PDB file of C-alpha atoms in Angstrom:
ATOM      1  CA  MET A   1       0.927   8.553  20.910  1.00  0.00           C
ATOM      2  CA  THR A   2       4.546   7.565  20.349  1.00  0.00           C
ATOM      3  CA  THR A   3       6.013   8.105  16.897  1.00  0.00           C
ATOM      4  CA  HIS A   4       9.408   6.846  15.877  1.00  0.00           C
ATOM      5  CA  THR A   5      11.593   9.836  15.084  1.00  0.00           C
ATOM      6  CA  GLN A   6      14.608   7.923  16.425  1.00  0.00           C
ATOM      7  CA  PRO A   7      16.308   5.098  14.500  1.00  0.00           C
ATOM      8  CA  LEU A   8      14.265   1.935  14.579  1.00  0.00           C
ATOM      9  CA  ALA A   9      15.163  -1.354  12.902  1.00  0.00           C
ATOM     10  CA  ILE A  10      12.464  -3.116  10.894  1.00  0.00           C
ATOM     11  CA  ASP A  11      11.229  -6.369  12.437  1.00  0.00           C
ATOM     12  CA  ARG A  12       9.659  -8.601   9.802  1.00  0.00           C
ATOM     13  CA  ASN A  13       7.713 -10.435  12.515  1.00  0.00           C
ATOM     14  CA  ARG A  14       5.902  -7.256  13.607  1.00  0.00           C
ATOM     15  CA  LEU A  15       3.965  -5.978  10.621  1.00  0.00           C
ATOM     16  CA  LEU A  16       0.819  -3.982   9.925  1.00  0.00           C
ATOM     17  CA  ALA A  17      -0.624  -5.015   6.576  1.00  0.00           C
ATOM     18  CA  PHE A  18      -2.909  -2.522   4.834  1.00  0.00           C
ATOM     19  CA  ASP A  19      -5.124  -2.459   1.760  1.00  0.00           C
ATOM     20  CA  LEU A  20      -8.004  -0.451   0.321  1.00  0.00           C
ATOM     21  CA  GLU A  21     -10.704  -1.268  -2.192  1.00  0.00           C
ATOM     22  CA  THR A  22     -12.043   1.839  -3.901  1.00  0.00           C
ATOM     23  CA  THR A  23     -14.237   3.377  -6.561  1.00  0.00           C
ATOM     24  CA  GLY A  24     -11.521   3.680  -9.198  1.00  0.00           C
ATOM     25  CA  PRO A  25      -7.870   3.442 -10.239  1.00  0.00           C
ATOM     26  CA  ASP A  26      -6.905   7.119  -9.896  1.00  0.00           C
ATOM     27  CA  PRO A  27      -5.910   7.983  -6.305  1.00  0.00           C
ATOM     28  CA  ARG A  28      -6.638  11.649  -7.005  1.00  0.00           C
ATOM     29  CA  THR A  29     -10.345  10.919  -7.475  1.00  0.00           C
ATOM     30  CA  ALA A  30     -10.997   7.546  -5.809  1.00  0.00           C
ATOM     31  CA  HIS A  31     -13.246   7.121  -2.778  1.00  0.00           C
ATOM     32  CA  VAL A  32     -12.732   4.325  -0.279  1.00  0.00           C
ATOM     33  CA  VAL A  33     -15.141   1.384  -0.349  1.00  0.00           C
ATOM     34  CA  SER A  34     -13.387  -0.953   2.075  1.00  0.00           C
ATOM     35  CA  SER A  35     -10.302  -0.812   4.274  1.00  0.00           C
ATOM     36  CA  ALA A  36      -8.383  -3.557   6.051  1.00  0.00           C
ATOM     37  CA  LEU A  37      -5.537  -3.587   8.552  1.00  0.00           C
ATOM     38  CA  ILE A  38      -3.927  -6.726   9.944  1.00  0.00           C
ATOM     39  CA  ALA A  39      -1.516  -6.513  12.880  1.00  0.00           C
ATOM     40  CA  ILE A  40       0.894  -9.442  12.651  1.00  0.00           C
ATOM     41  CA  ASP A  41       3.078 -10.739  15.482  1.00  0.00           C
ATOM     42  CA  GLY A  42       4.789 -13.866  14.199  1.00  0.00           C
ATOM     43  CA  ARG A  43       1.989 -16.381  13.676  1.00  0.00           C
ATOM     44  CA  HIS A  44      -0.584 -14.272  15.509  1.00  0.00           C
ATOM     45  CA  LYS A  45      -2.850 -11.950  13.529  1.00  0.00           C
ATOM     46  CA  LYS A  46      -5.403  -9.354  14.579  1.00  0.00           C
ATOM     47  CA  GLU A  47      -7.603  -8.112  11.739  1.00  0.00           C
ATOM     48  CA  ARG A  48      -9.769  -5.037  11.440  1.00  0.00           C
ATOM     49  CA  ASN A  49     -12.071  -4.311   8.487  1.00  0.00           C
ATOM     50  CA  TRP A  50     -14.229  -1.364   7.489  1.00  0.00           C
ATOM     51  CA  LEU A  51     -16.943  -1.094   4.852  1.00  0.00           C
ATOM     52  CA  ALA A  52     -17.532   2.508   3.766  1.00  0.00           C
ATOM     53  CA  ASP A  53     -20.364   4.257   2.025  1.00  0.00           C
ATOM     54  CA  PRO A  54     -18.204   6.201  -0.452  1.00  0.00           C
ATOM     55  CA  GLY A  55     -20.856   8.858  -0.942  1.00  0.00           C
ATOM     56  CA  ILE A  56     -20.884   8.358  -4.715  1.00  0.00           C
ATOM     57  CA  GLU A  57     -21.997   5.645  -7.101  1.00  0.00           C
ATOM     58  CA  ILE A  58     -19.528   2.769  -7.282  1.00  0.00           C
ATOM     59  CA  PRO A  59     -18.783   2.274 -10.990  1.00  0.00           C
ATOM     60  CA  GLU A  60     -19.630  -1.117 -12.464  1.00  0.00           C
ATOM     61  CA  GLY A  61     -15.972  -1.610 -13.343  1.00  0.00           C
ATOM     62  CA  ALA A  62     -14.953  -1.206  -9.699  1.00  0.00           C
ATOM     63  CA  THR A  63     -17.721  -3.520  -8.505  1.00  0.00           C
ATOM     64  CA  ALA A  64     -16.516  -6.112 -11.014  1.00  0.00           C
ATOM     65  CA  VAL A  65     -13.114  -6.028  -9.283  1.00  0.00           C
ATOM     66  CA  HIS A  66     -14.050  -6.118  -5.590  1.00  0.00           C
ATOM     67  CA  GLY A  67     -17.678  -7.232  -5.686  1.00  0.00           C
ATOM     68  CA  ILE A  68     -19.129  -4.373  -3.623  1.00  0.00           C
ATOM     69  CA  THR A  69     -22.166  -2.626  -5.092  1.00  0.00           C
ATOM     70  CA  THR A  70     -23.416   0.879  -4.409  1.00  0.00           C
ATOM     71  CA  ALA A  71     -26.575  -0.507  -2.790  1.00  0.00           C
ATOM     72  CA  HIS A  72     -24.620  -2.785  -0.451  1.00  0.00           C
ATOM     73  CA  ALA A  73     -22.216  -0.007   0.569  1.00  0.00           C
ATOM     74  CA  ARG A  74     -25.041   2.434   1.228  1.00  0.00           C
ATOM     75  CA  GLU A  75     -27.031  -0.053   3.280  1.00  0.00           C
ATOM     76  CA  ASN A  76     -24.171  -1.521   5.294  1.00  0.00           C
ATOM     77  CA  GLY A  77     -21.246   0.905   5.101  1.00  0.00           C
ATOM     78  CA  ARG A  78     -19.994   3.388   7.641  1.00  0.00           C
ATOM     79  CA  PRO A  79     -19.675   7.094   6.737  1.00  0.00           C
ATOM     80  CA  HIS A  80     -16.671   7.609   4.445  1.00  0.00           C
ATOM     81  CA  ALA A  81     -15.027  10.223   6.677  1.00  0.00           C
ATOM     82  CA  GLU A  82     -15.233   7.944   9.729  1.00  0.00           C
ATOM     83  CA  VAL A  83     -13.594   5.047   7.900  1.00  0.00           C
ATOM     84  CA  ILE A  84     -10.752   7.301   6.737  1.00  0.00           C
ATOM     85  CA  ALA A  85     -10.228   8.748  10.226  1.00  0.00           C
ATOM     86  CA  GLU A  86     -10.235   5.344  11.941  1.00  0.00           C
ATOM     87  CA  THR A  87      -7.903   3.834   9.344  1.00  0.00           C
ATOM     88  CA  VAL A  88      -5.396   6.683   9.701  1.00  0.00           C
ATOM     89  CA  ALA A  89      -5.568   6.500  13.495  1.00  0.00           C
ATOM     90  CA  ALA A  90      -4.928   2.737  13.416  1.00  0.00           C
ATOM     91  CA  ILE A  91      -1.922   3.156  11.117  1.00  0.00           C
ATOM     92  CA  ARG A  92      -0.454   5.807  13.410  1.00  0.00           C
ATOM     93  CA  ARG A  93      -1.035   3.526  16.371  1.00  0.00           C
ATOM     94  CA  GLY A  94       0.723   0.683  14.569  1.00  0.00           C
ATOM     95  CA  TRP A  95       3.784   2.837  13.932  1.00  0.00           C
ATOM     96  CA  GLY A  96       3.713   3.891  17.574  1.00  0.00           C
ATOM     97  CA  GLU A  97       3.867   0.208  18.512  1.00  0.00           C
ATOM     98  CA  GLY A  98       6.979  -0.244  16.380  1.00  0.00           C
ATOM     99  CA  ARG A  99       5.287  -2.012  13.466  1.00  0.00           C
ATOM    100  CA  THR A 100       6.233  -1.827   9.805  1.00  0.00           C
ATOM    101  CA  LEU A 101       3.374  -0.852   7.498  1.00  0.00           C
ATOM    102  CA  VAL A 102       3.125  -3.171   4.491  1.00  0.00           C
ATOM    103  CA  VAL A 103       1.307  -1.791   1.448  1.00  0.00           C
ATOM    104  CA  PHE A 104       1.406  -3.224  -2.055  1.00  0.00           C
ATOM    105  CA  ASN A 105       1.759  -0.278  -4.475  1.00  0.00           C
ATOM    106  CA  ALA A 106       1.804   2.141  -1.558  1.00  0.00           C
ATOM    107  CA  CYS A 107       1.565   5.227  -3.774  1.00  0.00           C
ATOM    108  CA  TYR A 108      -2.021   4.329  -4.536  1.00  0.00           C
ATOM    109  CA  ASP A 109      -3.407   3.548  -1.074  1.00  0.00           C
ATOM    110  CA  LEU A 110      -1.404   6.106   0.892  1.00  0.00           C
ATOM    111  CA  THR A 111      -2.089   8.893  -1.590  1.00  0.00           C
ATOM    112  CA  ILE A 112      -5.801   8.230  -1.146  1.00  0.00           C
ATOM    113  CA  LEU A 113      -5.440   8.542   2.623  1.00  0.00           C
ATOM    114  CA  ARG A 114      -3.540  11.819   2.225  1.00  0.00           C
ATOM    115  CA  ARG A 115      -6.203  13.121  -0.157  1.00  0.00           C
ATOM    116  CA  TRP A 116      -8.975  12.563   2.373  1.00  0.00           C
ATOM    117  CA  ASP A 117      -6.895  13.422   5.440  1.00  0.00           C
ATOM    118  CA  PRO A 118      -4.271  16.064   4.599  1.00  0.00           C
ATOM    119  CA  SER A 119      -2.709  15.621   8.060  1.00  0.00           C
ATOM    120  CA  PHE A 120      -1.653  12.059   7.225  1.00  0.00           C
ATOM    121  CA  GLU A 121       2.123  11.715   7.040  1.00  0.00           C
ATOM    122  CA  ILE A 122       4.708   8.968   7.131  1.00  0.00           C
ATOM    123  CA  LEU A 123       5.765   8.444  10.747  1.00  0.00           C
ATOM    124  CA  GLY A 124       7.326   4.993  10.487  1.00  0.00           C
ATOM    125  CA  PRO A 125       8.618   2.253   8.207  1.00  0.00           C
ATOM    126  CA  VAL A 126       6.815   1.236   5.028  1.00  0.00           C
ATOM    127  CA  ILE A 127       7.570  -1.829   2.942  1.00  0.00           C
ATOM    128  CA  ASP A 128       6.108  -1.952  -0.566  1.00  0.00           C
ATOM    129  CA  PRO A 129       6.533  -5.383  -2.202  1.00  0.00           C
ATOM    130  CA  TYR A 130       5.667  -3.901  -5.607  1.00  0.00           C
ATOM    131  CA  VAL A 131       8.531  -1.382  -5.455  1.00  0.00           C
ATOM    132  CA  VAL A 132      10.950  -3.934  -4.028  1.00  0.00           C
ATOM    133  CA  ASP A 133      10.163  -6.485  -6.738  1.00  0.00           C
ATOM    134  CA  ARG A 134      10.684  -3.966  -9.541  1.00  0.00           C
ATOM    135  CA  ALA A 135      14.037  -2.971  -8.027  1.00  0.00           C
ATOM    136  CA  VAL A 136      15.522  -6.405  -7.365  1.00  0.00           C
ATOM    137  CA  ASP A 137      14.298  -8.022 -10.614  1.00  0.00           C
ATOM    138  CA  PRO A 138      13.911  -5.111 -13.071  1.00  0.00           C
ATOM    139  CA  TYR A 139      14.183  -7.064 -16.322  1.00  0.00           C
ATOM    140  CA  ARG A 140      11.699  -9.827 -15.609  1.00  0.00           C
ATOM    141  CA  LYS A 141       8.914 -10.013 -18.163  1.00  0.00           C
ATOM    142  CA  GLY A 142       5.277 -10.340 -17.232  1.00  0.00           C
ATOM    143  CA  LYS A 143       2.796  -8.714 -14.894  1.00  0.00           C
ATOM    144  CA  ARG A 144       3.711  -7.344 -11.480  1.00  0.00           C
ATOM    145  CA  THR A 145       0.268  -7.464  -9.930  1.00  0.00           C
ATOM    146  CA  LEU A 146      -0.180  -8.784  -6.401  1.00  0.00           C
ATOM    147  CA  GLU A 147      -1.574 -12.017  -7.802  1.00  0.00           C
ATOM    148  CA  ALA A 148       1.366 -12.441 -10.188  1.00  0.00           C
ATOM    149  CA  LEU A 149       3.968 -11.804  -7.481  1.00  0.00           C
ATOM    150  CA  CYS A 150       2.257 -14.209  -5.101  1.00  0.00           C
ATOM    151  CA  GLY A 151       2.448 -16.905  -7.762  1.00  0.00           C
ATOM    152  CA  LEU A 152       6.098 -16.117  -8.472  1.00  0.00           C
ATOM    153  CA  HIS A 153       7.153 -16.194  -4.814  1.00  0.00           C
ATOM    154  CA  GLY A 154       4.962 -19.092  -3.706  1.00  0.00           C
ATOM    155  CA  VAL A 155       2.739 -16.939  -1.488  1.00  0.00           C
ATOM    156  CA  ARG A 156      -0.877 -17.830  -0.825  1.00  0.00           C
ATOM    157  CA  LEU A 157      -3.503 -15.280  -1.920  1.00  0.00           C
ATOM    158  CA  ASP A 158      -6.817 -16.437  -0.547  1.00  0.00           C
ATOM    159  CA  SER A 159      -9.244 -14.090  -2.333  1.00  0.00           C
ATOM    160  CA  ALA A 160      -7.836 -11.503  -4.721  1.00  0.00           C
ATOM    161  CA  HIS A 161      -9.316  -7.981  -4.560  1.00  0.00           C
ATOM    162  CA  GLU A 162     -10.751  -8.450  -1.085  1.00  0.00           C
ATOM    163  CA  ALA A 163      -9.000  -5.929   1.136  1.00  0.00           C
ATOM    164  CA  ALA A 164      -8.041  -8.194   4.040  1.00  0.00           C
ATOM    165  CA  ALA A 165      -6.911 -11.029   1.763  1.00  0.00           C
ATOM    166  CA  ASP A 166      -4.799  -8.677  -0.338  1.00  0.00           C
ATOM    167  CA  ALA A 167      -3.278  -7.101   2.774  1.00  0.00           C
ATOM    168  CA  LEU A 168      -2.321 -10.498   4.211  1.00  0.00           C
ATOM    169  CA  ALA A 169      -0.803 -11.639   0.921  1.00  0.00           C
ATOM    170  CA  ALA A 170       1.262  -8.434   0.744  1.00  0.00           C
ATOM    171  CA  ALA A 171       2.502  -9.104   4.280  1.00  0.00           C
ATOM    172  CA  ARG A 172       3.550 -12.624   3.292  1.00  0.00           C
ATOM    173  CA  LEU A 173       5.475 -11.189   0.346  1.00  0.00           C
ATOM    174  CA  ALA A 174       7.101  -8.567   2.562  1.00  0.00           C
ATOM    175  CA  TRP A 175       8.125 -11.198   5.116  1.00  0.00           C
ATOM    176  CA  LYS A 176       9.934 -13.127   2.396  1.00  0.00           C
ATOM    177  CA  MET A 177      11.535 -10.022   0.914  1.00  0.00           C
ATOM    178  CA  LEU A 178      12.714  -8.749   4.280  1.00  0.00           C
ATOM    179  CA  GLY A 179      14.388 -12.090   4.860  1.00  0.00           C
ATOM    180  CA  GLY A 180      16.091 -12.097   1.465  1.00  0.00           C
ATOM    181  CA  GLN A 181      17.125  -8.458   1.059  1.00  0.00           C
ATOM    182  CA  PRO A 182      19.478  -7.341   3.873  1.00  0.00           C
ATOM    183  CA  GLU A 183      19.270  -3.703   2.777  1.00  0.00           C
ATOM    184  CA  LEU A 184      15.603  -3.684   3.835  1.00  0.00           C
ATOM    185  CA  SER A 185      16.436  -4.549   7.426  1.00  0.00           C
ATOM    186  CA  GLY A 186      18.801  -1.698   8.179  1.00  0.00           C
ATOM    187  CA  PRO A 187      19.117  -0.112  11.607  1.00  0.00           C
ATOM    188  CA  ASP A 188      17.089   2.968  10.665  1.00  0.00           C
ATOM    189  CA  TRP A 189      13.668   2.703   8.991  1.00  0.00           C
ATOM    190  CA  ARG A 190      14.108   6.136   7.436  1.00  0.00           C
ATOM    191  CA  GLU A 191      16.995   4.786   5.364  1.00  0.00           C
ATOM    192  CA  VAL A 192      14.857   1.858   4.207  1.00  0.00           C
ATOM    193  CA  ASN A 193      12.034   4.205   3.215  1.00  0.00           C
ATOM    194  CA  ALA A 194      14.504   6.451   1.380  1.00  0.00           C
ATOM    195  CA  LEU A 195      15.935   3.458  -0.483  1.00  0.00           C
ATOM    196  CA  GLN A 196      12.512   2.437  -1.747  1.00  0.00           C
ATOM    197  CA  ALA A 197      11.759   6.027  -2.731  1.00  0.00           C
ATOM    198  CA  SER A 198      14.967   6.070  -4.769  1.00  0.00           C
ATOM    199  CA  TRP A 199      14.117   2.753  -6.415  1.00  0.00           C
ATOM    200  CA  HIS A 200      10.656   4.004  -7.327  1.00  0.00           C
ATOM    201  CA  GLU A 201      11.934   7.294  -8.708  1.00  0.00           C
ATOM    202  CA  THR A 202      14.530   5.542 -10.881  1.00  0.00           C
ATOM    203  CA  ARG A 203      11.993   3.176 -12.416  1.00  0.00           C
ATOM    204  CA  GLN A 204       9.445   5.941 -12.975  1.00  0.00           C
ATOM    205  CA  ARG A 205      11.982   8.240 -14.615  1.00  0.00           C
ATOM    206  CA  ASP A 206      12.920   5.406 -16.946  1.00  0.00           C
ATOM    207  CA  PHE A 207       9.240   5.085 -17.782  1.00  0.00           C
ATOM    208  CA  VAL A 208       8.988   8.832 -18.425  1.00  0.00           C
ATOM    209  CA  ALA A 209      11.938   8.602 -20.829  1.00  0.00           C
ATOM    210  CA  TYR A 210      10.280   5.694 -22.632  1.00  0.00           C
ATOM    211  CA  LEU A 211       7.017   7.610 -23.010  1.00  0.00           C
ATOM    212  CA  GLU A 212       8.798  10.690 -24.304  1.00  0.00           C
ATOM    213  CA  ARG A 213      10.771   8.638 -26.840  1.00  0.00           C
ATOM    214  CA  SER A 214       7.452   7.207 -27.989  1.00  0.00           C
ATOM    215  CA  GLY A 215       5.883  10.647 -28.329  1.00  0.00           C
ATOM    216  CA  LYS A 216       3.439   9.959 -25.495  1.00  0.00           C
ATOM    217  CA  ASP A 217       2.318  12.161 -22.617  1.00  0.00           C
ATOM    218  CA  SER A 218       4.276  11.558 -19.402  1.00  0.00           C
ATOM    219  CA  SER A 219       2.751  14.312 -17.271  1.00  0.00           C
ATOM    220  CA  ASP A 220       0.746  11.891 -15.097  1.00  0.00           C
ATOM    221  CA  VAL A 221       3.698   9.708 -14.116  1.00  0.00           C
ATOM    222  CA  ASN A 222       4.337   9.913 -10.385  1.00  0.00           C
ATOM    223  CA  THR A 223       7.986   9.725  -9.326  1.00  0.00           C
ATOM    224  CA  LEU A 224       7.372  10.161  -5.589  1.00  0.00           C
ATOM    225  CA  TRP A 225       7.013   7.356  -3.038  1.00  0.00           C
ATOM    226  CA  PRO A 226       5.234   6.424  -0.833  1.00  0.00           C
ATOM    227  CA  MET A 227       2.725   9.182  -1.620  1.00  0.00           C
ATOM    228  CA  ALA A 228       2.155  11.347  -4.659  1.00  0.00           C
ATOM    229  CA  VAL A 229       1.737  15.103  -4.454  1.00  0.00           C
ATOM    230  CA  LEU A 230      -1.919  16.066  -4.833  1.00  0.00           C
TER     231      LEU A 230
END
């Protein structure tokens, strides 16, 4: 497998969109329920989906978000470890092909992959529309969910909280952002990743300061991107 240790420019027409649906909001404890990857070459898309049996009960709150019940996952899902392994292998293959991985709120999804596969590491470019939006428009009021950003930027979101639909919507956002933010299309993907990491850290440290001024606990705030330390 080829990995890109040499400088590689990001091509917004060659993307690999990624999303997970899981058992809960904390990446340190969440199990994967579904995974989706979409390889995008201009107008051509190749989609791959996995349904996993997470090995635990899917909480009602999680089912209310993505619609997948414990019974359905157990009856129809693949073993959790296999879904993780195949997802990680496909992401590595995408980087080897020169693709940019697009993940909305990457710290969540990629931290989950690292939790279940400690060998997972960043071997290529990542674009996170959530981090980019917070950096380029920091004072805008309102939600910064995928659905909210799609509405703001005029991007179609076909079925929110379905892994493949969310992944495709994130790719559409990234395509627009890569076209409008020259600093995201630099000659070396490592510089682009480092820029997003810096943006994320700045915003998170501001949040830590706010919590501390308010007398609230800030110990769970993650300042690292695109993966938290477990």
